[in-house]
Amino acid sequence: MLLITCPWCGPRDEAEYHYGGQAHVPYPERPADLDDEQWAAYVFYWDNPKGPFAERWMHGTGCRRWFNVLRDTVSYEVLASYRLDAPRPELPQAGGNR
């Protein structure tokens, strides 16, 4: 099981949360102007990177608040969790200085 830290409630088991898709995807400025293909792209087509990926999660059995999680899609490791009003955290570069 994955251990996710809610910014309000602290670390909890993955079973307490609901996945909400990719984070930092802006809502269309003029949604009424989108055709079906554009809506499909907005709703269904997300990035699928290998490595760190920002996701939205909701603490369903806790505070019921939405927040963002930065998770590595290769190792499934949670790298950071942060409130929706906070910027995406910067990660240290792999390898570092030697």
Short mmCIF file of N, CA and C in Angstrom, two decimals:
data_model
loop_
_atom_site.label_atom_id
_atom_site.label_comp_id
_atom_site.label_asym_id
_atom_site.label_seq_id
_atom_site.Cartn_x
_atom_site.Cartn_y
_atom_site.Cartn_z
N MET A 1 0.83 -1.20 0.00
CA MET A 1 0.00 0.00 0.00
C MET A 1 0.87 1.25 0.00
N LEU A 2 0.32 2.28 -0.57
CA LEU A 2 0.99 3.56 -0.66
C LEU A 2 0.62 4.41 0.56
N LEU A 3 1.60 5.09 1.12
CA LEU A 3 1.37 6.01 2.25
C LEU A 3 1.40 7.43 1.68
N ILE A 4 0.27 8.12 1.79
CA ILE A 4 0.15 9.47 1.26
C ILE A 4 -0.06 10.42 2.44
N THR A 5 0.65 11.55 2.42
CA THR A 5 0.51 12.53 3.49
C THR A 5 -0.47 13.62 3.07
N CYS A 6 -1.61 13.67 3.75
CA CYS A 6 -2.57 14.75 3.54
C CYS A 6 -2.00 16.01 4.20
N PRO A 7 -2.02 17.16 3.51
CA PRO A 7 -1.49 18.39 4.11
C PRO A 7 -2.20 18.81 5.39
N TRP A 8 -3.44 18.33 5.61
CA TRP A 8 -4.20 18.71 6.80
C TRP A 8 -4.23 17.61 7.86
N CYS A 9 -4.27 16.34 7.44
CA CYS A 9 -4.46 15.23 8.37
C CYS A 9 -3.21 14.40 8.64
N GLY A 10 -2.17 14.58 7.82
CA GLY A 10 -0.95 13.81 8.01
C GLY A 10 -0.96 12.52 7.20
N PRO A 11 0.02 11.63 7.44
CA PRO A 11 0.15 10.41 6.65
C PRO A 11 -1.00 9.44 6.89
N ARG A 12 -1.54 8.92 5.79
CA ARG A 12 -2.63 7.95 5.85
C ARG A 12 -2.45 6.93 4.73
N ASP A 13 -3.11 5.80 4.88
CA ASP A 13 -3.06 4.73 3.90
C ASP A 13 -3.77 5.15 2.61
N GLU A 14 -3.29 4.67 1.50
CA GLU A 14 -3.83 4.98 0.17
C GLU A 14 -5.33 4.73 0.08
N ALA A 15 -5.85 3.76 0.81
CA ALA A 15 -7.27 3.40 0.74
C ALA A 15 -8.18 4.55 1.19
N GLU A 16 -7.65 5.53 1.91
CA GLU A 16 -8.47 6.66 2.38
C GLU A 16 -8.66 7.74 1.31
N TYR A 17 -7.99 7.61 0.18
CA TYR A 17 -7.97 8.67 -0.82
C TYR A 17 -8.66 8.27 -2.12
N HIS A 18 -9.02 9.29 -2.89
CA HIS A 18 -9.58 9.11 -4.23
C HIS A 18 -8.68 9.86 -5.21
N TYR A 19 -8.31 9.18 -6.28
CA TYR A 19 -7.45 9.77 -7.31
C TYR A 19 -8.26 10.73 -8.17
N GLY A 20 -7.67 11.87 -8.51
CA GLY A 20 -8.38 12.88 -9.29
C GLY A 20 -7.73 13.26 -10.60
N GLY A 21 -6.71 12.54 -11.03
CA GLY A 21 -6.09 12.84 -12.31
C GLY A 21 -4.90 13.77 -12.19
N GLN A 22 -4.47 14.23 -13.34
CA GLN A 22 -3.28 15.09 -13.44
C GLN A 22 -3.53 16.45 -12.78
N ALA A 23 -2.54 16.92 -12.05
CA ALA A 23 -2.63 18.24 -11.40
C ALA A 23 -2.14 19.32 -12.34
N HIS A 24 -2.46 20.54 -12.01
CA HIS A 24 -2.00 21.74 -12.71
C HIS A 24 -2.50 21.81 -14.16
N VAL A 25 -3.68 21.27 -14.42
CA VAL A 25 -4.29 21.37 -15.74
C VAL A 25 -5.33 22.49 -15.65
N PRO A 26 -5.09 23.60 -16.34
CA PRO A 26 -6.02 24.74 -16.21
C PRO A 26 -7.37 24.44 -16.87
N TYR A 27 -8.42 24.90 -16.23
CA TYR A 27 -9.77 24.79 -16.80
C TYR A 27 -9.85 25.71 -18.01
N PRO A 28 -10.52 25.28 -19.07
CA PRO A 28 -10.62 26.13 -20.27
C PRO A 28 -11.22 27.50 -19.95
N GLU A 29 -10.65 28.54 -20.53
CA GLU A 29 -11.13 29.90 -20.27
C GLU A 29 -12.55 30.11 -20.77
N ARG A 30 -12.85 29.55 -21.93
CA ARG A 30 -14.20 29.68 -22.51
C ARG A 30 -14.71 28.28 -22.87
N PRO A 31 -15.21 27.53 -21.87
CA PRO A 31 -15.61 26.16 -22.11
C PRO A 31 -16.72 26.00 -23.14
N ALA A 32 -17.59 26.98 -23.26
CA ALA A 32 -18.69 26.89 -24.22
C ALA A 32 -18.18 26.89 -25.66
N ASP A 33 -16.96 27.37 -25.88
CA ASP A 33 -16.41 27.43 -27.24
C ASP A 33 -15.70 26.14 -27.66
N LEU A 34 -15.56 25.18 -26.75
CA LEU A 34 -14.87 23.94 -27.08
C LEU A 34 -15.78 22.99 -27.84
N ASP A 35 -15.23 22.35 -28.86
CA ASP A 35 -16.00 21.31 -29.55
C ASP A 35 -15.76 19.97 -28.83
N ASP A 36 -16.41 18.91 -29.30
CA ASP A 36 -16.31 17.61 -28.64
C ASP A 36 -14.88 17.08 -28.59
N GLU A 37 -14.13 17.28 -29.65
CA GLU A 37 -12.75 16.80 -29.70
C GLU A 37 -11.89 17.53 -28.67
N GLN A 38 -12.09 18.84 -28.54
CA GLN A 38 -11.33 19.62 -27.56
C GLN A 38 -11.71 19.23 -26.13
N TRP A 39 -13.01 18.99 -25.87
CA TRP A 39 -13.43 18.54 -24.55
C TRP A 39 -12.84 17.18 -24.23
N ALA A 40 -12.83 16.28 -25.20
CA ALA A 40 -12.26 14.95 -24.99
C ALA A 40 -10.78 15.06 -24.63
N ALA A 41 -10.06 15.93 -25.32
CA ALA A 41 -8.64 16.13 -25.04
C ALA A 41 -8.45 16.65 -23.61
N TYR A 42 -9.31 17.59 -23.19
CA TYR A 42 -9.20 18.16 -21.84
C TYR A 42 -9.52 17.12 -20.76
N VAL A 43 -10.57 16.34 -20.97
CA VAL A 43 -11.05 15.42 -19.95
C VAL A 43 -10.26 14.11 -19.89
N PHE A 44 -9.90 13.57 -21.06
CA PHE A 44 -9.37 12.21 -21.09
C PHE A 44 -7.88 12.07 -21.39
N TYR A 45 -7.27 13.04 -22.02
CA TYR A 45 -5.89 12.90 -22.44
C TYR A 45 -4.95 13.62 -21.48
N TRP A 46 -4.27 12.84 -20.64
CA TRP A 46 -3.34 13.39 -19.66
C TRP A 46 -1.93 12.99 -20.05
N ASP A 47 -0.98 13.69 -19.47
CA ASP A 47 0.42 13.31 -19.67
C ASP A 47 0.65 11.94 -19.03
N ASN A 48 1.63 11.23 -19.51
CA ASN A 48 1.97 9.93 -18.97
C ASN A 48 3.49 9.80 -18.91
N PRO A 49 4.13 10.62 -18.06
CA PRO A 49 5.60 10.63 -18.03
C PRO A 49 6.17 9.44 -17.27
N LYS A 50 7.41 9.18 -17.54
CA LYS A 50 8.17 8.20 -16.77
C LYS A 50 8.99 9.01 -15.78
N GLY A 51 8.62 8.94 -14.50
CA GLY A 51 9.29 9.73 -13.48
C GLY A 51 8.29 10.56 -12.68
N PRO A 52 8.72 11.69 -12.12
CA PRO A 52 7.84 12.52 -11.29
C PRO A 52 6.63 13.03 -12.06
N PHE A 53 5.46 12.92 -11.42
CA PHE A 53 4.20 13.32 -12.04
C PHE A 53 3.30 13.94 -10.98
N ALA A 54 2.75 15.11 -11.25
CA ALA A 54 1.88 15.80 -10.31
C ALA A 54 0.44 15.32 -10.51
N GLU A 55 -0.18 14.87 -9.41
CA GLU A 55 -1.54 14.32 -9.44
C GLU A 55 -2.40 15.02 -8.40
N ARG A 56 -3.72 14.95 -8.61
CA ARG A 56 -4.68 15.45 -7.63
C ARG A 56 -5.24 14.26 -6.85
N TRP A 57 -5.36 14.41 -5.55
CA TRP A 57 -5.94 13.39 -4.69
C TRP A 57 -6.91 14.06 -3.72
N MET A 58 -7.92 13.30 -3.28
CA MET A 58 -8.88 13.81 -2.30
C MET A 58 -8.92 12.86 -1.11
N HIS A 59 -8.84 13.41 0.09
CA HIS A 59 -8.87 12.60 1.31
C HIS A 59 -10.31 12.28 1.65
N GLY A 60 -10.84 11.23 1.03
CA GLY A 60 -12.26 10.88 1.12
C GLY A 60 -12.75 10.49 2.49
N THR A 61 -11.96 9.75 3.26
CA THR A 61 -12.43 9.32 4.58
C THR A 61 -11.87 10.20 5.69
N GLY A 62 -11.23 11.29 5.33
CA GLY A 62 -10.68 12.23 6.31
C GLY A 62 -11.32 13.59 6.14
N CYS A 63 -10.51 14.57 5.84
CA CYS A 63 -10.98 15.96 5.76
C CYS A 63 -11.76 16.28 4.48
N ARG A 64 -11.75 15.36 3.51
CA ARG A 64 -12.46 15.50 2.23
C ARG A 64 -11.94 16.67 1.39
N ARG A 65 -10.70 17.06 1.59
CA ARG A 65 -10.10 18.14 0.82
C ARG A 65 -9.23 17.59 -0.31
N TRP A 66 -9.16 18.37 -1.39
CA TRP A 66 -8.31 18.05 -2.51
C TRP A 66 -6.92 18.63 -2.27
N PHE A 67 -5.91 17.93 -2.76
CA PHE A 67 -4.53 18.41 -2.68
C PHE A 67 -3.73 17.73 -3.79
N ASN A 68 -2.50 18.14 -3.98
CA ASN A 68 -1.65 17.60 -5.02
C ASN A 68 -0.58 16.68 -4.43
N VAL A 69 -0.21 15.68 -5.20
CA VAL A 69 0.83 14.74 -4.83
C VAL A 69 1.81 14.65 -5.99
N LEU A 70 3.07 14.71 -5.69
CA LEU A 70 4.11 14.50 -6.69
C LEU A 70 4.60 13.07 -6.48
N ARG A 71 4.33 12.20 -7.48
CA ARG A 71 4.62 10.77 -7.35
C ARG A 71 5.49 10.32 -8.52
N ASP A 72 6.45 9.46 -8.22
CA ASP A 72 7.30 8.88 -9.26
C ASP A 72 6.55 7.71 -9.89
N THR A 73 6.29 7.78 -11.19
CA THR A 73 5.51 6.74 -11.86
C THR A 73 6.31 5.46 -12.08
N VAL A 74 7.62 5.51 -11.91
CA VAL A 74 8.44 4.31 -12.06
C VAL A 74 8.49 3.52 -10.75
N SER A 75 8.81 4.21 -9.66
CA SER A 75 8.96 3.54 -8.36
C SER A 75 7.69 3.57 -7.52
N TYR A 76 6.71 4.37 -7.93
CA TYR A 76 5.45 4.58 -7.21
C TYR A 76 5.66 5.33 -5.89
N GLU A 77 6.85 5.87 -5.68
CA GLU A 77 7.18 6.60 -4.46
C GLU A 77 6.53 7.98 -4.45
N VAL A 78 5.94 8.35 -3.33
CA VAL A 78 5.39 9.69 -3.16
C VAL A 78 6.55 10.61 -2.79
N LEU A 79 6.80 11.60 -3.62
CA LEU A 79 7.93 12.50 -3.44
C LEU A 79 7.56 13.73 -2.62
N ALA A 80 6.30 14.17 -2.73
CA ALA A 80 5.82 15.34 -1.99
C ALA A 80 4.30 15.38 -2.07
N SER A 81 3.69 16.03 -1.11
CA SER A 81 2.27 16.36 -1.18
C SER A 81 2.12 17.80 -0.74
N TYR A 82 1.19 18.52 -1.39
CA TYR A 82 1.07 19.95 -1.14
C TYR A 82 -0.33 20.44 -1.47
N ARG A 83 -0.71 21.53 -0.84
CA ARG A 83 -2.05 22.10 -1.03
C ARG A 83 -2.21 22.64 -2.44
N LEU A 84 -3.45 22.76 -2.88
CA LEU A 84 -3.73 23.25 -4.23
C LEU A 84 -3.25 24.67 -4.46
N ASP A 85 -3.18 25.47 -3.39
CA ASP A 85 -2.74 26.86 -3.55
C ASP A 85 -1.23 27.02 -3.45
N ALA A 86 -0.51 25.92 -3.30
CA ALA A 86 0.96 25.96 -3.22
C ALA A 86 1.56 25.59 -4.57
N PRO A 87 2.74 26.13 -4.88
CA PRO A 87 3.39 25.76 -6.14
C PRO A 87 3.94 24.34 -6.07
N ARG A 88 4.14 23.75 -7.24
CA ARG A 88 4.74 22.41 -7.31
C ARG A 88 6.15 22.50 -6.74
N PRO A 89 6.51 21.62 -5.79
CA PRO A 89 7.86 21.67 -5.21
C PRO A 89 8.94 21.32 -6.23
N GLU A 90 10.08 21.94 -6.08
CA GLU A 90 11.24 21.63 -6.92
C GLU A 90 11.91 20.40 -6.32
N LEU A 91 12.30 19.48 -7.17
CA LEU A 91 13.00 18.28 -6.71
C LEU A 91 14.50 18.45 -6.93
N PRO A 92 15.30 17.88 -6.03
CA PRO A 92 16.75 17.93 -6.27
C PRO A 92 17.10 17.18 -7.55
N GLN A 93 18.11 17.65 -8.25
CA GLN A 93 18.56 16.98 -9.47
C GLN A 93 19.17 15.63 -9.14
N ALA A 94 18.91 14.65 -9.99
CA ALA A 94 19.46 13.32 -9.79
C ALA A 94 20.98 13.36 -9.96
N GLY A 95 21.67 12.63 -9.12
CA GLY A 95 23.13 12.58 -9.22
C GLY A 95 23.83 13.57 -8.31
N GLY A 96 23.32 14.78 -8.23
CA GLY A 96 23.92 15.80 -7.37
C GLY A 96 25.33 16.17 -7.77
N ASN A 97 25.97 16.98 -6.95
CA ASN A 97 27.37 17.39 -7.20
C ASN A 97 28.32 16.40 -6.55
N ARG A 98 29.38 16.09 -7.24
CA ARG A 98 30.38 15.16 -6.67
C ARG A 98 31.69 15.83 -6.55
#
